[in-house]
Short mmCIF file of C-alpha atoms and ligand atoms in Angstrom, two decimals:
data_model
loop_
_atom_site.label_atom_id
_atom_site.label_comp_id
_atom_site.label_asym_id
_atom_site.label_seq_id
_atom_site.Cartn_x
_atom_site.Cartn_y
_atom_site.Cartn_z
CA MET A 1 -31.73 -34.12 -63.50
CA VAL A 2 -28.98 -35.93 -61.61
CA TYR A 3 -25.96 -33.72 -61.14
CA GLN A 4 -22.72 -35.58 -60.52
CA SER A 5 -20.97 -32.60 -59.11
CA PHE A 6 -21.11 -29.03 -57.89
CA LEU A 7 -18.85 -26.17 -58.73
CA ILE A 8 -18.32 -24.05 -55.63
CA LYS A 9 -17.64 -20.39 -56.25
CA TYR A 10 -16.18 -18.29 -53.52
CA ALA A 11 -16.05 -14.55 -53.25
CA GLU A 12 -13.77 -12.78 -50.83
CA ILE A 13 -11.29 -15.54 -50.28
CA GLY A 14 -10.31 -15.10 -53.88
CA THR A 15 -8.65 -11.85 -52.91
CA LYS A 16 -6.20 -13.16 -50.36
CA GLY A 17 -3.13 -13.36 -52.59
CA LYS A 18 -0.48 -15.78 -51.46
CA ASN A 19 -2.62 -17.01 -48.56
CA ARG A 20 -5.36 -18.07 -50.87
CA TYR A 21 -4.56 -21.75 -50.54
CA LEU A 22 -5.13 -21.55 -46.77
CA PHE A 23 -8.58 -20.18 -47.38
CA GLU A 24 -9.32 -22.79 -50.01
CA ASP A 25 -8.15 -25.59 -47.73
CA ALA A 26 -10.27 -24.26 -44.86
CA LEU A 27 -13.26 -24.05 -47.17
CA ILE A 28 -12.76 -27.63 -48.35
CA HIS A 29 -12.46 -28.74 -44.74
CA GLN A 30 -15.75 -27.04 -43.85
CA ILE A 31 -17.48 -28.44 -46.93
CA LYS A 32 -16.39 -31.96 -45.96
CA ASN A 33 -17.67 -31.39 -42.43
CA ALA A 34 -21.04 -30.20 -43.67
CA LEU A 35 -21.41 -33.12 -46.08
CA LYS A 36 -20.61 -35.70 -43.42
CA ARG A 37 -24.17 -35.26 -42.18
CA VAL A 38 -25.68 -35.88 -45.59
CA ASP A 39 -26.47 -39.34 -46.90
CA GLY A 40 -24.05 -40.28 -49.65
CA SER A 41 -20.32 -40.05 -50.34
CA PHE A 42 -18.64 -36.98 -51.73
CA VAL A 43 -15.19 -35.81 -52.66
CA ALA A 44 -14.37 -32.13 -52.23
CA SER A 45 -11.24 -30.98 -53.99
CA LYS A 46 -9.59 -28.03 -55.62
CA GLU A 47 -8.33 -27.91 -59.14
CA SER A 48 -6.75 -24.89 -60.79
CA GLY A 49 -8.26 -22.31 -58.48
CA ARG A 50 -11.68 -23.89 -58.28
CA ILE A 51 -13.45 -26.05 -55.78
CA TYR A 52 -15.52 -29.02 -56.80
CA VAL A 53 -17.76 -31.33 -54.87
CA GLN A 54 -18.15 -34.64 -56.61
CA ALA A 55 -20.85 -37.13 -55.66
CA ILE A 56 -19.57 -40.70 -55.73
CA SER A 57 -22.84 -42.29 -54.67
CA GLU A 58 -26.51 -41.51 -54.80
CA TYR A 59 -27.54 -38.54 -52.70
CA ASP A 60 -30.45 -36.28 -51.88
CA TYR A 61 -30.12 -33.07 -53.88
CA ASP A 62 -32.04 -30.82 -51.49
CA GLU A 63 -30.09 -32.08 -48.51
CA VAL A 64 -26.77 -31.35 -50.21
CA ILE A 65 -27.79 -27.84 -51.23
CA GLU A 66 -29.07 -27.12 -47.73
CA ALA A 67 -25.81 -28.32 -46.17
CA LEU A 68 -23.67 -26.28 -48.57
CA GLN A 69 -25.79 -23.20 -47.97
CA ARG A 70 -24.54 -23.24 -44.38
CA VAL A 71 -20.85 -23.26 -45.26
CA PHE A 72 -19.42 -19.77 -44.85
CA GLY A 73 -17.13 -18.77 -47.69
CA ILE A 74 -19.38 -20.15 -50.43
CA ALA A 75 -20.77 -17.46 -52.72
CA TRP A 76 -22.46 -19.72 -55.28
CA ILE A 77 -23.27 -23.38 -55.66
CA CYS A 78 -23.48 -24.52 -59.28
CA PRO A 79 -24.93 -27.98 -59.92
CA MET A 80 -23.00 -29.37 -62.83
CA LEU A 81 -23.17 -32.09 -65.43
CA GLN A 82 -19.84 -33.69 -66.18
CA ILE A 83 -19.79 -35.09 -69.65
CA GLN A 84 -17.11 -37.75 -70.12
CA ASP A 85 -17.57 -38.23 -73.86
CA LYS A 86 -16.23 -34.93 -75.21
CA ASP A 87 -17.22 -35.57 -78.80
CA PHE A 88 -18.88 -32.39 -80.10
CA GLU A 89 -21.94 -34.14 -81.47
CA ASN A 90 -22.48 -35.81 -78.11
CA LEU A 91 -22.08 -32.45 -76.43
CA LYS A 92 -24.84 -30.97 -78.57
CA LYS A 93 -27.19 -33.81 -77.72
CA THR A 94 -26.46 -33.59 -74.02
CA LEU A 95 -26.93 -29.84 -73.97
CA VAL A 96 -30.34 -30.12 -75.61
CA SER A 97 -31.56 -32.72 -73.13
CA TYR A 98 -30.12 -30.68 -70.26
CA VAL A 99 -32.02 -27.56 -71.33
CA ASP A 100 -35.16 -29.60 -71.91
CA GLU A 101 -35.08 -31.06 -68.42
CA VAL A 102 -33.89 -28.09 -66.38
CA TYR A 103 -36.10 -25.47 -68.08
CA PRO A 104 -39.56 -26.95 -68.71
CA ASP A 105 -40.85 -23.52 -69.73
CA LYS A 106 -38.95 -22.63 -72.86
CA ASN A 107 -39.91 -18.97 -72.95
CA PHE A 108 -36.50 -17.61 -72.06
CA THR A 109 -33.53 -15.89 -73.58
CA PHE A 110 -30.13 -17.49 -73.35
CA LYS A 111 -26.49 -17.26 -74.17
CA VAL A 112 -23.91 -20.02 -74.47
CA GLU A 113 -20.54 -19.22 -72.95
CA SER A 114 -17.86 -21.77 -73.78
CA ARG A 115 -14.39 -22.05 -72.42
CA ARG A 116 -11.76 -24.24 -73.91
CA ALA A 117 -9.30 -24.97 -71.11
CA ASP A 118 -8.24 -28.06 -73.05
CA LYS A 119 -6.44 -26.37 -75.92
CA GLN A 120 -6.30 -29.65 -77.88
CA TYR A 121 -10.06 -29.60 -78.30
CA PRO A 122 -10.83 -29.30 -82.02
CA VAL A 123 -13.67 -26.75 -81.80
CA HIS A 124 -12.81 -23.19 -80.77
CA SER A 125 -14.88 -21.49 -78.14
CA GLU A 126 -16.43 -18.92 -80.50
CA GLN A 127 -17.46 -21.69 -82.80
CA MET A 128 -18.85 -23.70 -79.89
CA ASN A 129 -20.96 -20.75 -78.75
CA ARG A 130 -22.46 -20.36 -82.20
CA ASP A 131 -23.06 -24.04 -82.91
CA LEU A 132 -24.46 -24.88 -79.50
CA GLY A 133 -26.71 -21.80 -79.60
CA GLU A 134 -28.05 -22.87 -82.97
CA VAL A 135 -28.78 -26.37 -81.75
CA ILE A 136 -30.85 -25.00 -78.89
CA LEU A 137 -32.75 -22.57 -81.10
CA LYS A 138 -33.56 -25.40 -83.47
CA ALA A 139 -34.69 -27.77 -80.71
CA PHE A 140 -36.73 -25.13 -78.85
CA PRO A 141 -37.99 -22.45 -81.24
CA GLU A 142 -39.61 -20.49 -78.36
CA THR A 143 -36.17 -19.61 -77.00
CA LYS A 144 -34.23 -16.55 -78.08
CA VAL A 145 -30.59 -15.53 -77.89
CA ASN A 146 -29.69 -12.49 -75.82
CA VAL A 147 -25.96 -11.98 -75.45
CA HIS A 148 -26.21 -8.96 -73.15
CA LYS A 149 -28.75 -9.94 -70.51
CA PRO A 150 -29.77 -13.55 -70.97
CA ASP A 151 -32.26 -15.20 -68.62
CA VAL A 152 -30.18 -18.33 -68.81
CA LEU A 153 -26.42 -18.37 -69.13
CA LEU A 154 -25.30 -21.81 -70.28
CA ARG A 155 -21.69 -22.43 -69.39
CA VAL A 156 -19.71 -25.07 -71.18
CA GLU A 157 -16.16 -25.70 -70.05
CA VAL A 158 -13.97 -28.13 -71.86
CA ARG A 159 -11.45 -29.55 -69.45
CA LYS A 160 -10.54 -33.19 -68.80
CA VAL A 161 -14.28 -33.68 -69.07
CA VAL A 162 -16.85 -31.17 -70.22
CA ASN A 163 -18.54 -29.26 -67.43
CA LEU A 164 -22.00 -27.98 -68.17
CA TYR A 165 -23.87 -25.73 -65.79
CA SER A 166 -26.31 -22.83 -65.70
CA LEU A 167 -27.90 -22.82 -62.27
CA MET A 168 -26.33 -20.64 -59.60
CA ILE A 169 -27.67 -21.15 -56.09
CA PRO A 170 -26.58 -18.50 -53.58
CA GLY A 171 -24.38 -19.63 -50.69
CA PRO A 172 -24.19 -17.82 -47.36
CA GLY A 173 -21.14 -15.68 -48.25
CA GLY A 174 -18.60 -14.80 -45.57
CA MET A 175 -15.33 -16.60 -44.96
CA PRO A 176 -14.54 -20.20 -44.04
CA VAL A 177 -14.59 -20.80 -40.30
CA GLY A 178 -11.06 -21.33 -39.05
CA THR A 179 -9.41 -18.63 -41.14
CA ASN A 180 -9.78 -15.86 -38.60
CA GLY A 181 -8.87 -17.00 -35.12
CA LYS A 182 -11.18 -17.85 -32.27
CA ALA A 183 -13.50 -15.83 -30.03
CA MET A 184 -15.60 -16.50 -26.95
CA LEU A 185 -19.34 -15.95 -27.34
CA LEU A 186 -21.33 -15.00 -24.24
CA LEU A 187 -24.35 -17.11 -25.03
CA SER A 188 -27.57 -16.60 -23.11
CA GLY A 189 -30.93 -18.09 -23.89
CA GLY A 190 -32.13 -14.91 -25.59
CA ILE A 191 -32.65 -13.94 -29.21
CA ASP A 192 -29.57 -11.78 -29.62
CA SER A 193 -26.48 -13.72 -28.64
CA PRO A 194 -26.99 -16.69 -31.00
CA VAL A 195 -27.34 -14.21 -33.85
CA ALA A 196 -24.16 -12.42 -32.72
CA GLY A 197 -22.28 -15.73 -32.72
CA TYR A 198 -23.57 -16.56 -36.20
CA MET A 199 -22.45 -13.19 -37.54
CA ILE A 200 -18.92 -13.44 -36.21
CA ALA A 201 -18.57 -17.07 -37.33
CA LYS A 202 -19.60 -15.84 -40.78
CA ARG A 203 -16.41 -13.81 -40.89
CA GLY A 204 -14.37 -16.98 -40.44
CA VAL A 205 -13.98 -16.90 -36.67
CA LYS A 206 -14.12 -20.13 -34.69
CA ILE A 207 -16.56 -19.94 -31.80
CA ASP A 208 -16.30 -21.08 -28.18
CA ALA A 209 -19.15 -20.16 -25.86
CA VAL A 210 -19.80 -19.49 -22.22
CA TYR A 211 -23.12 -19.57 -20.38
CA PHE A 212 -23.64 -18.30 -16.83
CA HIS A 213 -26.32 -20.12 -14.97
CA ALA A 214 -27.57 -19.70 -11.43
CA PRO A 215 -29.01 -22.91 -10.04
CA PRO A 216 -31.44 -23.30 -8.32
CA TYR A 217 -32.70 -19.89 -9.50
CA THR A 218 -32.33 -20.99 -13.09
CA SER A 219 -33.42 -24.47 -14.12
CA GLU A 220 -31.81 -27.36 -15.95
CA ARG A 221 -34.32 -26.63 -18.70
CA ALA A 222 -32.94 -23.11 -19.10
CA LYS A 223 -29.47 -24.59 -19.46
CA GLN A 224 -30.71 -27.15 -21.99
CA LYS A 225 -32.16 -24.29 -24.01
CA VAL A 226 -28.71 -22.71 -24.26
CA VAL A 227 -27.20 -26.07 -25.26
CA ASP A 228 -29.87 -26.32 -27.98
CA LEU A 229 -29.02 -22.83 -29.21
CA ALA A 230 -25.31 -23.63 -29.28
CA LYS A 231 -26.08 -26.71 -31.38
CA GLN A 232 -28.10 -24.61 -33.78
CA VAL A 233 -25.30 -22.07 -34.19
CA ALA A 234 -22.93 -25.03 -34.64
CA ARG A 235 -24.78 -25.93 -37.84
CA TYR A 236 -22.96 -22.95 -39.32
CA SER A 237 -19.88 -22.50 -37.17
CA GLY A 238 -18.89 -26.14 -36.60
CA PRO A 239 -18.83 -27.70 -33.12
CA ILE A 240 -18.90 -25.29 -30.17
CA PRO A 241 -17.39 -26.10 -26.78
CA LEU A 242 -19.85 -24.53 -24.33
CA HIS A 243 -18.48 -23.64 -20.90
CA VAL A 244 -21.26 -23.59 -18.32
CA VAL A 245 -20.27 -21.44 -15.37
CA ASN A 246 -22.08 -21.63 -12.05
CA PHE A 247 -22.70 -17.98 -11.24
CA THR A 248 -24.99 -18.35 -8.21
CA ASP A 249 -22.54 -17.58 -5.43
CA ILE A 250 -21.16 -14.54 -7.19
CA GLN A 251 -24.65 -13.21 -7.85
CA LEU A 252 -25.72 -13.72 -4.26
CA TYR A 253 -22.56 -12.10 -2.99
CA ILE A 254 -23.06 -9.02 -5.15
CA TYR A 255 -26.71 -8.94 -4.13
CA ASP A 256 -25.63 -8.99 -0.52
CA LYS A 257 -22.91 -6.35 -0.69
CA CYS A 258 -23.84 -3.82 -3.35
CA PRO A 259 -26.65 -1.40 -4.21
CA HIS A 260 -29.34 -3.36 -6.00
CA GLU A 261 -29.75 -0.88 -8.81
CA GLU A 262 -26.14 -1.57 -9.81
CA LEU A 263 -26.51 -5.30 -9.72
CA THR A 264 -26.89 -5.90 -13.44
CA ILE A 265 -23.84 -3.82 -14.34
CA LEU A 266 -21.73 -5.47 -11.67
CA MET A 267 -22.83 -8.91 -12.77
CA ARG A 268 -22.06 -8.09 -16.35
CA ARG A 269 -18.56 -6.91 -15.40
CA TYR A 270 -17.91 -10.24 -13.70
CA MET A 271 -19.31 -12.15 -16.65
CA MET A 272 -16.88 -10.37 -18.94
CA ARG A 273 -13.94 -10.99 -16.62
CA ILE A 274 -14.72 -14.69 -16.33
CA ALA A 275 -15.43 -15.12 -20.04
CA GLN A 276 -12.13 -13.46 -20.80
CA GLU A 277 -10.16 -15.76 -18.53
CA ILE A 278 -11.76 -18.87 -20.00
CA ALA A 279 -11.16 -17.51 -23.49
CA GLU A 280 -7.53 -16.86 -22.74
CA LYS A 281 -7.01 -20.40 -21.44
CA ASN A 282 -8.48 -21.79 -24.65
CA GLY A 283 -6.70 -19.64 -27.19
CA GLY A 284 -9.57 -17.19 -27.74
CA LEU A 285 -8.62 -13.66 -28.75
CA ALA A 286 -11.86 -11.72 -28.35
CA LEU A 287 -15.31 -11.76 -26.75
CA ILE A 288 -18.64 -11.67 -28.57
CA THR A 289 -21.91 -10.40 -27.09
CA GLY A 290 -25.42 -9.78 -28.41
CA GLU A 291 -25.58 -6.23 -27.10
CA SER A 292 -27.32 -3.49 -29.06
CA ILE A 293 -27.34 0.16 -28.04
CA GLY A 294 -30.25 1.13 -25.84
CA GLN A 295 -32.07 -2.20 -25.94
CA VAL A 296 -32.20 -2.52 -22.15
CA ALA A 297 -30.81 -0.58 -19.18
CA SER A 298 -27.56 -2.54 -19.27
CA GLN A 299 -27.02 -1.54 -22.89
CA THR A 300 -27.07 2.23 -22.75
CA VAL A 301 -23.81 3.73 -23.95
CA GLN A 302 -22.87 4.48 -20.35
CA SER A 303 -23.60 0.90 -19.32
CA LEU A 304 -21.67 -0.51 -22.25
CA ALA A 305 -18.70 1.69 -21.39
CA SER A 306 -18.86 0.49 -17.82
CA THR A 307 -19.06 -3.18 -18.82
CA ASN A 308 -16.29 -2.69 -21.31
CA GLU A 309 -13.94 -1.16 -18.78
CA VAL A 310 -12.97 -4.55 -17.37
CA CYS A 311 -12.15 -6.08 -20.75
CA PHE A 312 -8.61 -6.33 -22.02
CA MET A 313 -9.73 -8.31 -25.06
CA PRO A 314 -11.58 -6.72 -27.94
CA VAL A 315 -15.33 -7.20 -27.55
CA PHE A 316 -17.21 -7.87 -30.78
CA ARG A 317 -20.79 -6.61 -30.67
CA PRO A 318 -22.02 -7.28 -34.19
CA LEU A 319 -25.61 -6.24 -33.35
CA ILE A 320 -24.67 -2.93 -31.81
CA GLY A 321 -26.53 -0.81 -34.37
CA PHE A 322 -29.38 -3.20 -35.12
CA ASP A 323 -33.03 -2.74 -34.20
CA LYS A 324 -34.71 -5.65 -32.44
CA GLN A 325 -36.76 -6.54 -35.51
CA GLU A 326 -33.64 -6.76 -37.65
CA ILE A 327 -32.15 -9.19 -35.14
CA VAL A 328 -35.37 -11.21 -35.01
CA ASP A 329 -35.33 -11.46 -38.82
CA ILE A 330 -31.84 -12.99 -38.77
CA SER A 331 -32.70 -15.36 -35.93
CA GLN A 332 -35.66 -16.61 -37.96
CA LYS A 333 -33.50 -17.03 -41.02
CA ILE A 334 -30.87 -19.06 -39.17
CA GLY A 335 -33.44 -21.06 -37.20
CA THR A 336 -32.69 -20.03 -33.61
CA PHE A 337 -35.79 -17.89 -33.02
CA GLU A 338 -38.20 -20.63 -31.94
CA THR A 339 -35.78 -21.90 -29.31
CA SER A 340 -34.90 -18.40 -28.11
CA ILE A 341 -38.48 -17.49 -27.33
CA GLN A 342 -39.09 -20.51 -25.11
CA PRO A 343 -39.99 -19.07 -21.71
CA TYR A 344 -37.17 -20.16 -19.44
CA GLU A 345 -35.73 -17.81 -16.88
CA ASP A 346 -32.44 -16.02 -17.45
CA CYS A 347 -29.95 -15.64 -14.61
CA CYS A 348 -29.86 -11.88 -15.14
CA THR A 349 -33.57 -11.35 -14.78
CA ILE A 350 -33.94 -13.08 -11.44
CA PHE A 351 -31.88 -10.67 -9.41
CA VAL A 352 -32.66 -7.69 -11.51
CA ALA A 353 -33.66 -4.49 -9.73
CA LYS A 354 -36.96 -2.74 -10.43
CA HIS A 355 -35.10 0.44 -11.29
CA PRO A 356 -31.62 -0.41 -12.52
CA VAL A 357 -29.22 2.44 -13.16
CA ILE A 358 -29.24 3.43 -16.79
CA LYS A 359 -26.30 5.83 -16.56
CA PRO A 360 -23.92 4.06 -14.23
CA ASN A 361 -21.23 6.22 -12.77
CA LEU A 362 -17.89 4.50 -13.19
CA GLU A 363 -16.49 5.88 -9.97
CA ARG A 364 -19.44 4.54 -8.05
CA ILE A 365 -19.32 1.15 -9.77
CA ARG A 366 -15.63 0.79 -8.89
CA LYS A 367 -16.44 1.78 -5.30
CA SER A 368 -19.16 -0.83 -5.10
CA GLU A 369 -16.76 -3.47 -6.30
CA GLU A 370 -14.52 -2.62 -3.36
CA HIS A 371 -17.24 -4.08 -1.14
CA LEU A 372 -16.57 -7.41 -2.81
CA GLU A 373 -12.84 -7.47 -2.24
CA GLU A 374 -12.83 -10.01 0.53
CA LYS A 375 -14.10 -13.00 -1.40
CA ILE A 376 -14.63 -12.17 -5.03
CA GLN A 377 -11.25 -13.29 -6.39
CA GLU A 378 -11.63 -16.70 -4.87
CA MET A 379 -15.21 -16.98 -6.07
CA VAL A 380 -14.22 -16.07 -9.60
CA GLN A 381 -11.47 -18.70 -9.54
CA THR A 382 -13.87 -21.33 -8.22
CA ALA A 383 -16.42 -20.46 -10.89
CA ILE A 384 -13.76 -20.89 -13.58
CA GLU A 385 -12.39 -24.11 -12.14
CA THR A 386 -15.78 -25.74 -11.72
CA ALA A 387 -17.10 -24.76 -15.14
CA GLU A 388 -18.56 -27.69 -17.03
CA MET A 389 -17.69 -28.10 -20.70
CA ILE A 390 -20.40 -29.36 -23.02
CA TRP A 391 -19.48 -30.20 -26.59
CA CYS A 392 -22.24 -28.84 -28.83
CA ASP A 393 -22.31 -30.28 -32.30
CA GLU A 394 -25.07 -29.48 -34.73
CA GLY A 395 -28.52 -30.69 -33.76
P1 ATP B 1 -29.81 -11.99 -25.42
O1 ATP B 1 -31.03 -11.96 -26.25
O2 ATP B 1 -28.59 -12.38 -26.17
O3 ATP B 1 -30.01 -12.78 -24.14
P2 ATP B 1 -30.52 -9.63 -24.05
O4 ATP B 1 -31.24 -8.69 -24.91
O5 ATP B 1 -31.30 -10.51 -23.14
O6 ATP B 1 -29.58 -10.51 -24.98
P3 ATP B 1 -28.79 -8.94 -21.84
O7 ATP B 1 -29.47 -9.93 -20.98
O8 ATP B 1 -28.53 -7.56 -21.36
O9 ATP B 1 -29.48 -8.76 -23.25
O10 ATP B 1 -27.40 -9.55 -22.26
C1 ATP B 1 -26.54 -8.88 -23.12
C2 ATP B 1 -25.54 -9.87 -23.61
O11 ATP B 1 -24.80 -10.42 -22.51
C3 ATP B 1 -26.15 -11.08 -24.28
O12 ATP B 1 -26.40 -10.85 -25.64
C4 ATP B 1 -25.11 -12.13 -24.06
O13 ATP B 1 -24.05 -11.98 -25.00
C5 ATP B 1 -24.57 -11.78 -22.68
N1 ATP B 1 -25.29 -12.53 -21.64
C6 ATP B 1 -26.36 -12.14 -20.90
N2 ATP B 1 -26.73 -13.09 -20.03
C7 ATP B 1 -25.88 -14.12 -20.18
C8 ATP B 1 -25.73 -15.41 -19.55
N3 ATP B 1 -26.55 -15.83 -18.60
N4 ATP B 1 -24.71 -16.20 -19.98
C9 ATP B 1 -23.88 -15.79 -20.97
N5 ATP B 1 -23.98 -14.58 -21.57
C10 ATP B 1 -24.96 -13.77 -21.20
MG1 MG B 2 -30.66 -12.22 -22.23
#
């Protein structure tokens, strides 16, 4: 079956009252973006509270569905026939061939649900339901009508043309990216942070990212892995500007001046400070991390509180209550897992102490930071000024 168009159903954005058009426009924008990558030409538009994607050339069905399934804000994708010749007899014929082609196994129950948006149309909707149902029963005697819980709900909408659809393919849900401000994702090469970025983007937030690397202790390959991950998240969130910060001098300085068991916490406090400054410069309003309570020493509640102390922006930690396996499941679903498990060193693990503190004492952490007073401000500024920006578009 060749569908000329798709009806896009959205869920939550329908509830936004007077701002609804902003959400619809953002959704259309994201749909257009996603379809740019697909062979073929399409028009995405809204018409009386609905969004349609119309194919104006040949296209690959699976590719289109796959692209639309990555657009946040879409609840359902309904492939649709658009019947130009509205004559009722023609409609009957088309419906029968539609059912024949889309449902090879005719052992199903069905219901016809007609809507007559074009009030000039000579057949009333009740009448349409009955007549079209009869035509199907006659053509395919194995089928049965079930008006309460049909296997197949055949929708017929008489508008400028007649829309016919019955398939409903689930979209990813969420809200269109761009409707909820912008946040800075601390993106490492691990499993967690790409998933965290995906989850916040799903709520409509635009994503920028920052990666701290420590050459020569971390390799170009480790950096490339993070770029690859950013590109994979960008398949959902749209392009991500990735700020690569050289963290070597700061790490060495902390290593030199502070107790080694506090190193991870101190490093994480500087990561947050730097991420926050870069976010602020770029219009970001919050930070995002892949932290989850208790996963490692730096993610005990005490450690999180200590890391959080230096943040003036809200920090979104969407994985905070997730078990590792739950996070792995999402990373597999969104396609970042295979990249995340590539064995390239992380800047945090290189300097990590054998026995890091798991209940850092805030007083002591603040005291340790005093040992850094001489140079740290300047080093932070240099790290920010020399950050490299890499534009990561879907790969
Ligand atoms: P992930 O799987 O996301 O790397 P993790 O389990 O390895 O997480 P940590 O290394 O403690 O946990 O990092 C916690 C969070 O801090 C990460 O989820 C990420 O948001 C951020 N982070 C850690 N290292 C870096 C880095 N080198 N650059 C940017 N952000 C980082
Ligand atoms: Mg990590």
